[in-house]
GROMACS .gro file of C-alpha atoms in nm:
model
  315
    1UNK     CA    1  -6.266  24.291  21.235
    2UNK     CA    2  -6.623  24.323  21.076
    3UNK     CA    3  -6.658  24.500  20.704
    4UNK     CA    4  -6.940  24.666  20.609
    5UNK     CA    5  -7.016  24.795  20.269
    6UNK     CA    6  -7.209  25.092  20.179
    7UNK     CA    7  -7.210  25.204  19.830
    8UNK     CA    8  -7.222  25.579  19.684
    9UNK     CA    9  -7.031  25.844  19.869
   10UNK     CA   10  -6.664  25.935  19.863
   11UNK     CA   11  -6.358  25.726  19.927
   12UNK     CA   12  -6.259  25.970  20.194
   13UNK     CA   13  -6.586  25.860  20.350
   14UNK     CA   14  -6.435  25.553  20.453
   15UNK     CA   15  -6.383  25.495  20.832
   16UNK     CA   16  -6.259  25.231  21.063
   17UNK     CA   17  -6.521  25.255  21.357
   18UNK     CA   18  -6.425  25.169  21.721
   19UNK     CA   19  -6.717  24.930  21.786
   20UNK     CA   20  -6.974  24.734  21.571
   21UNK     CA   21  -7.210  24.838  21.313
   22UNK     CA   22  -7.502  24.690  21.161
   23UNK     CA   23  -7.790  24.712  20.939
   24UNK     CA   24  -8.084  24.762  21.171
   25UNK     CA   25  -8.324  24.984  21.268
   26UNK     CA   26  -8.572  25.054  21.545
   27UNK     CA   27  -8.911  24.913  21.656
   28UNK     CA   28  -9.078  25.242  21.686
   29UNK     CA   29  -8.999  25.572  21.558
   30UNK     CA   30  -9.093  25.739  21.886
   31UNK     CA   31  -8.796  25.524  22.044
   32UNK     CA   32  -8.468  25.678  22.147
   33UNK     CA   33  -8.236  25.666  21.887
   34UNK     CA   34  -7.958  25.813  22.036
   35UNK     CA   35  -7.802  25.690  22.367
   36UNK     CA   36  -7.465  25.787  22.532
   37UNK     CA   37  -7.348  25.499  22.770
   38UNK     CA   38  -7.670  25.257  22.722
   39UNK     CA   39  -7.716  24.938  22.936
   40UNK     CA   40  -7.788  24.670  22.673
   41UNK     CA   41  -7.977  24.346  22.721
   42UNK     CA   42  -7.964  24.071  22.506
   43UNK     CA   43  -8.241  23.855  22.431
   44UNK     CA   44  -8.242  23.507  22.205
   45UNK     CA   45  -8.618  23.422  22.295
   46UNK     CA   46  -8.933  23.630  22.167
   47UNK     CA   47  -9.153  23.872  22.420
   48UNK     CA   48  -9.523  23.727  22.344
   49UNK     CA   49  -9.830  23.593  22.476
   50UNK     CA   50  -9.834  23.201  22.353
   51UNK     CA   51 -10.251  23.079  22.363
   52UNK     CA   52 -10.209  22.635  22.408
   53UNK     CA   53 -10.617  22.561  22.391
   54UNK     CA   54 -10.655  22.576  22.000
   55UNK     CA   55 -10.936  22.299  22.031
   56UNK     CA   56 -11.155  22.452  22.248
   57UNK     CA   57 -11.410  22.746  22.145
   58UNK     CA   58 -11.384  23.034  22.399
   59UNK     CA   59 -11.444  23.386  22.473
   60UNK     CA   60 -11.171  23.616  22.310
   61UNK     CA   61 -11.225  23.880  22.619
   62UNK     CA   62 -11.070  23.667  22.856
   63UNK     CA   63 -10.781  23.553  22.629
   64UNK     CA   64 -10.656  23.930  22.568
   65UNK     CA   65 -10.692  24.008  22.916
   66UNK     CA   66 -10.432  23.655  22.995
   67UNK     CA   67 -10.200  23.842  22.746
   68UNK     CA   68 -10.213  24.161  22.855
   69UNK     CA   69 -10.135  24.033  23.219
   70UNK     CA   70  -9.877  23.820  23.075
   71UNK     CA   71  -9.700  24.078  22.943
   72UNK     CA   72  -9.703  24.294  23.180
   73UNK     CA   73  -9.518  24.030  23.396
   74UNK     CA   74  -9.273  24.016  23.136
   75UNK     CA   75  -9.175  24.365  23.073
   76UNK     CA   76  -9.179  24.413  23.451
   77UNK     CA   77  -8.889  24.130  23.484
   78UNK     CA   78  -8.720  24.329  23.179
   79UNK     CA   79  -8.754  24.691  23.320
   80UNK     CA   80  -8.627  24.572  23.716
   81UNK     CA   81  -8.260  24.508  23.479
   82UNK     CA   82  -8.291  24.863  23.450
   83UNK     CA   83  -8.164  24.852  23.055
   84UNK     CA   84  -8.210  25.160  22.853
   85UNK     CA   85  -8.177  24.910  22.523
   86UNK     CA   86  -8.314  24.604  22.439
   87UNK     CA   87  -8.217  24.367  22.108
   88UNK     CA   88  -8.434  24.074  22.123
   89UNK     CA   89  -8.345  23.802  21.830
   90UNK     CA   90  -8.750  23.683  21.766
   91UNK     CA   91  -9.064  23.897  21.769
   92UNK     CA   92  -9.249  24.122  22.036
   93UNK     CA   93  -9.609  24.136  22.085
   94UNK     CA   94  -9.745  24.462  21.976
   95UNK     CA   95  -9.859  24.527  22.317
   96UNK     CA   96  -9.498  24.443  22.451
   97UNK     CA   97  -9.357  24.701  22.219
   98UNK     CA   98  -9.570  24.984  22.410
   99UNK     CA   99  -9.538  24.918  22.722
  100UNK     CA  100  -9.152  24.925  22.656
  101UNK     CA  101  -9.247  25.279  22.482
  102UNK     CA  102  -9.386  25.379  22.801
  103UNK     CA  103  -9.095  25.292  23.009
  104UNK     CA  104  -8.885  25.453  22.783
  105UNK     CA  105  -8.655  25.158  22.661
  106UNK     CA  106  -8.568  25.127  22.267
  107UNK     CA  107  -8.619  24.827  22.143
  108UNK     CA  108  -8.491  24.611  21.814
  109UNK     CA  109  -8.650  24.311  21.704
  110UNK     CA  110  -8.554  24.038  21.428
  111UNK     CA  111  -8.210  24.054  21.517
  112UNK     CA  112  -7.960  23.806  21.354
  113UNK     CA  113  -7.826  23.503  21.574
  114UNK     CA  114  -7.477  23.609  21.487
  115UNK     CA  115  -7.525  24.007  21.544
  116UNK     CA  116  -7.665  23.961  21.843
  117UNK     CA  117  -7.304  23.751  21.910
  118UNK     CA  118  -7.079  24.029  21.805
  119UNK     CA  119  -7.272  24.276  22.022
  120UNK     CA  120  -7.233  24.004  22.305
  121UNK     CA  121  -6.898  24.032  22.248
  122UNK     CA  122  -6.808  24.383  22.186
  123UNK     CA  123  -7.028  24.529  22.471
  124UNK     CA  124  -6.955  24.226  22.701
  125UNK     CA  125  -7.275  24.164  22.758
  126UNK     CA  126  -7.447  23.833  22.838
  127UNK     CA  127  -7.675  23.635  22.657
  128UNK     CA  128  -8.038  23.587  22.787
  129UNK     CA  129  -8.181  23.238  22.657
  130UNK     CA  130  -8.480  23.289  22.852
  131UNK     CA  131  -8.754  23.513  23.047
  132UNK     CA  132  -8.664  23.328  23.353
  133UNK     CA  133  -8.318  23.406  23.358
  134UNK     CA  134  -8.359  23.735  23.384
  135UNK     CA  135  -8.448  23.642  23.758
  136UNK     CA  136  -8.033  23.593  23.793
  137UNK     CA  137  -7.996  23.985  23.728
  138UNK     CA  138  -7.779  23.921  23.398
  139UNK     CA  139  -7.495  24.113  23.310
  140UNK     CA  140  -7.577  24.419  23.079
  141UNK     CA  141  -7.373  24.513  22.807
  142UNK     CA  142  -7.230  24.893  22.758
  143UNK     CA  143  -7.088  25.092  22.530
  144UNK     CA  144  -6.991  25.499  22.458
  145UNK     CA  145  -7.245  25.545  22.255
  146UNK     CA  146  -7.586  25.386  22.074
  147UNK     CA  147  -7.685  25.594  21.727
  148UNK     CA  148  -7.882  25.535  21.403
  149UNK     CA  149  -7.711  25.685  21.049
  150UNK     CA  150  -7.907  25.685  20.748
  151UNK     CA  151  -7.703  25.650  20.382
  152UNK     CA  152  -7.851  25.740  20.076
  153UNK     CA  153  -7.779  25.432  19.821
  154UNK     CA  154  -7.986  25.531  19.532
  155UNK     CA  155  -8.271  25.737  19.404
  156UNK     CA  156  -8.532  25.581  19.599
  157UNK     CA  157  -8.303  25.366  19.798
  158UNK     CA  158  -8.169  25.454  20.195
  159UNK     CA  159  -8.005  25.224  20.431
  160UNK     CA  160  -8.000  25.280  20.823
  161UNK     CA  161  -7.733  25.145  20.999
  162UNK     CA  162  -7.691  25.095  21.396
  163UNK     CA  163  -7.367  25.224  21.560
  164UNK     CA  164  -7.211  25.040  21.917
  165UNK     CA  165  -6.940  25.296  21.949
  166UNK     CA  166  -6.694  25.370  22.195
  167UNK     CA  167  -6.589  24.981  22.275
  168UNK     CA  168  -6.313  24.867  22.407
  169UNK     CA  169  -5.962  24.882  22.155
  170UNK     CA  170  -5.868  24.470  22.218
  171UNK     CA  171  -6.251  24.320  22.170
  172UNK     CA  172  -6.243  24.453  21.783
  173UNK     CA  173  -6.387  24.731  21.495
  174UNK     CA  174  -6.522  24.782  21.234
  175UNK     CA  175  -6.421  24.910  20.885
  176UNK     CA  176  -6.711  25.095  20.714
  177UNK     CA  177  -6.647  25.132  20.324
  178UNK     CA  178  -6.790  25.379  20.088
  179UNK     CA  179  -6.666  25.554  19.768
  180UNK     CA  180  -6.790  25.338  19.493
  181UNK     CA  181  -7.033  25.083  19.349
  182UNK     CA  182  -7.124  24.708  19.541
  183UNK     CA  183  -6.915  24.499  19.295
  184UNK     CA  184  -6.613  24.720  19.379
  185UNK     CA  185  -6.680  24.682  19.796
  186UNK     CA  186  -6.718  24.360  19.761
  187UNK     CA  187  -6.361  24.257  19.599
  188UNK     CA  188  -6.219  24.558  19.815
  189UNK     CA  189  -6.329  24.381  20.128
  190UNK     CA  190  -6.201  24.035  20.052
  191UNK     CA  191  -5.868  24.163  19.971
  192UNK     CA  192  -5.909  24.346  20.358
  193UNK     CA  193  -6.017  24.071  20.483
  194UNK     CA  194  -5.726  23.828  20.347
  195UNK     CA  195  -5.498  24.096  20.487
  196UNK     CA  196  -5.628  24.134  20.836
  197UNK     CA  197  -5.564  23.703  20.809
  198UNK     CA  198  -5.217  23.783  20.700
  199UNK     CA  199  -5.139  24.027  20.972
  200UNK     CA  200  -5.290  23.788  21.254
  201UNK     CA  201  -5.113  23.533  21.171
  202UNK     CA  202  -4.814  23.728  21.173
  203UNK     CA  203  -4.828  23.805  21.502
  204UNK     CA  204  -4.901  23.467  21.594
  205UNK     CA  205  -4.592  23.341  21.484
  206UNK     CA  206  -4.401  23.605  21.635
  207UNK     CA  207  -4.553  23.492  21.908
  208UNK     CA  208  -4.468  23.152  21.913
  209UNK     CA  209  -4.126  23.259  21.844
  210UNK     CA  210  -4.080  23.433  22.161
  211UNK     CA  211  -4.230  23.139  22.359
  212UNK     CA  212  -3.992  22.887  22.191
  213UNK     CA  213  -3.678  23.119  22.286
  214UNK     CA  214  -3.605  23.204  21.982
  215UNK     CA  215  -3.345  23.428  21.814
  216UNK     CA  216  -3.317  23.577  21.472
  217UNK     CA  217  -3.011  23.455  21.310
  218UNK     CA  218  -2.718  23.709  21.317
  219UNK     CA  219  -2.424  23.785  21.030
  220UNK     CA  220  -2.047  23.667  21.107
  221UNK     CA  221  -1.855  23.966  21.207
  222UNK     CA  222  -1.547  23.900  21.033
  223UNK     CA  223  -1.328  24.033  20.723
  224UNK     CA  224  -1.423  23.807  20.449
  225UNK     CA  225  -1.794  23.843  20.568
  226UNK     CA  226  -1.872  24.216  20.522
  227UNK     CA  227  -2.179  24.328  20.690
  228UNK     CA  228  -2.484  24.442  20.418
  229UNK     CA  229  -2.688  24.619  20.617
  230UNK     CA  230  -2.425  24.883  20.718
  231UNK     CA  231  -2.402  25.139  20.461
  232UNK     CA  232  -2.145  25.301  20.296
  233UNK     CA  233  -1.730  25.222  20.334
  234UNK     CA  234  -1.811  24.861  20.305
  235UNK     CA  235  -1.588  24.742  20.033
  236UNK     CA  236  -1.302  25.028  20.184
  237UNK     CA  237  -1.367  24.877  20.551
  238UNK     CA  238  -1.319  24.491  20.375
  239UNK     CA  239  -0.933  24.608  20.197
  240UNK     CA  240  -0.850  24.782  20.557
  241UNK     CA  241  -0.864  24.496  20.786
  242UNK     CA  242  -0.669  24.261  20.479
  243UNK     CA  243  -0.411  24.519  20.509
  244UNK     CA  244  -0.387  24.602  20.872
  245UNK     CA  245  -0.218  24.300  20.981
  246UNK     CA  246   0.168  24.227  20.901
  247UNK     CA  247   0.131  23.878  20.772
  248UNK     CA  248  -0.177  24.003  20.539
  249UNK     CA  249  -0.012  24.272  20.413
  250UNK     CA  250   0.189  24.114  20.127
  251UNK     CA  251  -0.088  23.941  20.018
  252UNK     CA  252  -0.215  23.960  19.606
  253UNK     CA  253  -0.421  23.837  19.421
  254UNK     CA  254  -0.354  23.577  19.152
  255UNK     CA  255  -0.308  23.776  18.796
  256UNK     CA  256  -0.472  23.470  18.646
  257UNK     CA  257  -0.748  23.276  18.712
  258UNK     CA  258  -0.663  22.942  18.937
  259UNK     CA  259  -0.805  22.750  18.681
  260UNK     CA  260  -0.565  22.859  18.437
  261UNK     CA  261  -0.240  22.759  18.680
  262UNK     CA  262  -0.035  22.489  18.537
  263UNK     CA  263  -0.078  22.184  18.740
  264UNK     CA  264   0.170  22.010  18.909
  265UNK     CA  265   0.195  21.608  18.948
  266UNK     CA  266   0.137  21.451  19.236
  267UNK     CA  267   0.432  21.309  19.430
  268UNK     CA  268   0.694  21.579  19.210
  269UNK     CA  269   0.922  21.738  19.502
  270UNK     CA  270   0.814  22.153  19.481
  271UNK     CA  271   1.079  22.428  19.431
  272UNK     CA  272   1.079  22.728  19.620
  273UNK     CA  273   1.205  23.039  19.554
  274UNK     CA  274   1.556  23.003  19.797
  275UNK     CA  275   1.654  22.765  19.565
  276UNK     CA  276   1.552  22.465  19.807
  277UNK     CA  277   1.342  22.119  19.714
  278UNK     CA  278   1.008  22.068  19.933
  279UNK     CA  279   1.246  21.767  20.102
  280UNK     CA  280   1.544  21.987  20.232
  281UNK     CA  281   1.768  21.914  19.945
  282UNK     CA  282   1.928  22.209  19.768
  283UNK     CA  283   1.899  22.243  19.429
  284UNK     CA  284   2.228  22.229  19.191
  285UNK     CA  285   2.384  22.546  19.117
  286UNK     CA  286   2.371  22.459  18.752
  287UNK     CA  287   1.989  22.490  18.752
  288UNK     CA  288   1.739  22.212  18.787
  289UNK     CA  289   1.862  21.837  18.829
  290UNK     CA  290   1.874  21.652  18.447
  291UNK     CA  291   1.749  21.329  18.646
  292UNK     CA  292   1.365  21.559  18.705
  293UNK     CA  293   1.130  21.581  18.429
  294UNK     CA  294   1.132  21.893  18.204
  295UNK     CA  295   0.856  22.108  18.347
  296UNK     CA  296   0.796  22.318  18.010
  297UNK     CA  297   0.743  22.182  17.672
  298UNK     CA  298   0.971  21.870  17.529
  299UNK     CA  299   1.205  22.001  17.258
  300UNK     CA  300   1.285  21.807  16.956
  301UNK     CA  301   1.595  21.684  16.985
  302UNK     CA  302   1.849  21.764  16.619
  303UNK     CA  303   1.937  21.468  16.397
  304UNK     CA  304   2.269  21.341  16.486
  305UNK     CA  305   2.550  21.359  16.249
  306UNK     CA  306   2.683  21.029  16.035
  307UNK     CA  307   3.109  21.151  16.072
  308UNK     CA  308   3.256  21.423  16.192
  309UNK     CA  309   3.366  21.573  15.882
  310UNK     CA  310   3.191  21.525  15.536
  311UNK     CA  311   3.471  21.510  15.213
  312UNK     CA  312   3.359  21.750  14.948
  313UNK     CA  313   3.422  21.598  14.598
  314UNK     CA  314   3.680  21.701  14.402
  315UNK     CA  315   3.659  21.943  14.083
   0.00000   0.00000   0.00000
């Protein structure tokens, strides 16, 4: 996903473009500058005449015809590719330039190592490294369509940008941005461009995921686990199942607190309710057995008396 900022303009301006753009423009103004399906070559060396004898003093006639001949040559391998656009990354003789003119190719010089890499890419077009590999018929890139836009930035200020669209969906875009002033693009774009990391990765663990087998973890479907994402009737649904079954149906809840359940000793036989010990033995009929420790609170026992009878004094 490529970014490119152009200040001024409206916010509704901005546009995610199905293809590449750049800031470029072309050799020659007489140049097509608008192509529907263009065959694109790709050049990474420079279309001029190179003179080697610097010591010697000659005639110049001579030399320009050498370079006119050898260029010629050259623009003859280019125009038997049959392209009807040409982005070379170094320079092009003058003379180059107009024969191309004549033959009716547009041409773009001084074009960035790593442009010329995205339009590889996006167009699916190969790479040309030299003139003599153009001798292996190499394969041209294509697009919908080839077009120059000019923005106005300023005053006295315009920018011309150079539009591959109509690319295939899976190979990329590009996100043009407009509606406000360079310092504002800029931190706009980073925060894009951290997203479109975010979202990648995403989908690369997902992907992973599904390679490794694996399975996102599910909820227990039971009473005491109540599912959240079903809405509505949840807490009513939870009560319903506690009470549908004959053992659960006597059950309460505590009226206190567990914690504040008097706690019982360990090894001290229980008492149930029928009147029978934990062991098997009943329980007295007179109440609890005298031998067992009180289970409430110790009363204080009264003073014992000295005699059974106390003499009152006499009158």
């Amino acid at each position: 996903v490529h970014v490119k900022k152009i200040a001024g303009g409206k916010k509704f301006d901005s546009a995610v473009v199905n293809g590449f753009v750049c800031t470029k423009n072309i050799a020659h103004k007489k140049m097509n500058s608008n192509i529907k399906n263009p065959k694109i070559l790709l050049l990474k060396c420079s279309i001029e005449y190179l003179y080697r004898e610097e010591t010697k003093f000659t005639c110049i006639d001579p030399i320009v015809l050498q370079e006119r001949e050898f260029l010629r040559n050259y623009v003859q391998r280019i125009v038997d590719v049959r392209p009807t656009l040409v982005l070379v990354e170094k320079t092009v003789s003058r003379i180059a330039q107009d024969m191309l003119l004549e033959h009716g190719i547009t041409l773009v010089i001084n074009v960035k190592p790593q442009v010329l890499d995205r339009v590889s890419r996006m167009t699916q077009g190969d790479l040309v490294m030299s003139m003599d590999q153009l001798l292996t018929k190499p394969r041209l890139g294509t697009c919908h369509k080839f077009y120059l836009q000019s923005f106005q930035l300023g005053s006295d200020e315009a920018k011309t940008l150079m539009f591959f669209e109509g690319c295939p969906h899976h190979l990329g875009c590009t996100v043009k941005l407009r509606g406000a002033v360079e310092y504002e693009l800029a931190r706009v774009k980073e925060i894009l461009v951290f997203m479109v990391c975010v979202a990648y990765h995403s989908q690369l663990e997902i992907s992973f995921l599904m390679d490794e087998f694996a399975m996102p973890p599910s909820l227990a479907k039971s009473g005491s686990f109540p599912c959240l994402l079903e809405g509505g009737g949840g807490g009513a649904e939870h009560i319903d199942l506690f009470q549908a079954g004959g053992s659960a149906a006597g059950l309460k809840e505590p009226e206190c607190p567990p914690e504040k359940l008097p706690a019982i000793a360990e090894g001290a036989p229980r008492v149930h309710k029928d009147g029978m010990l934990s062991d098997g033995v009943e329980e007295p009929a007179g109440g609890s057995d005298p031998a067992l420790p009180p289970t409430g609170d110790p009363e204080v026992p009264a003073p014992a008396s000295t005699s059974t009878a106390t003499a009152t004094p006499s009158p």
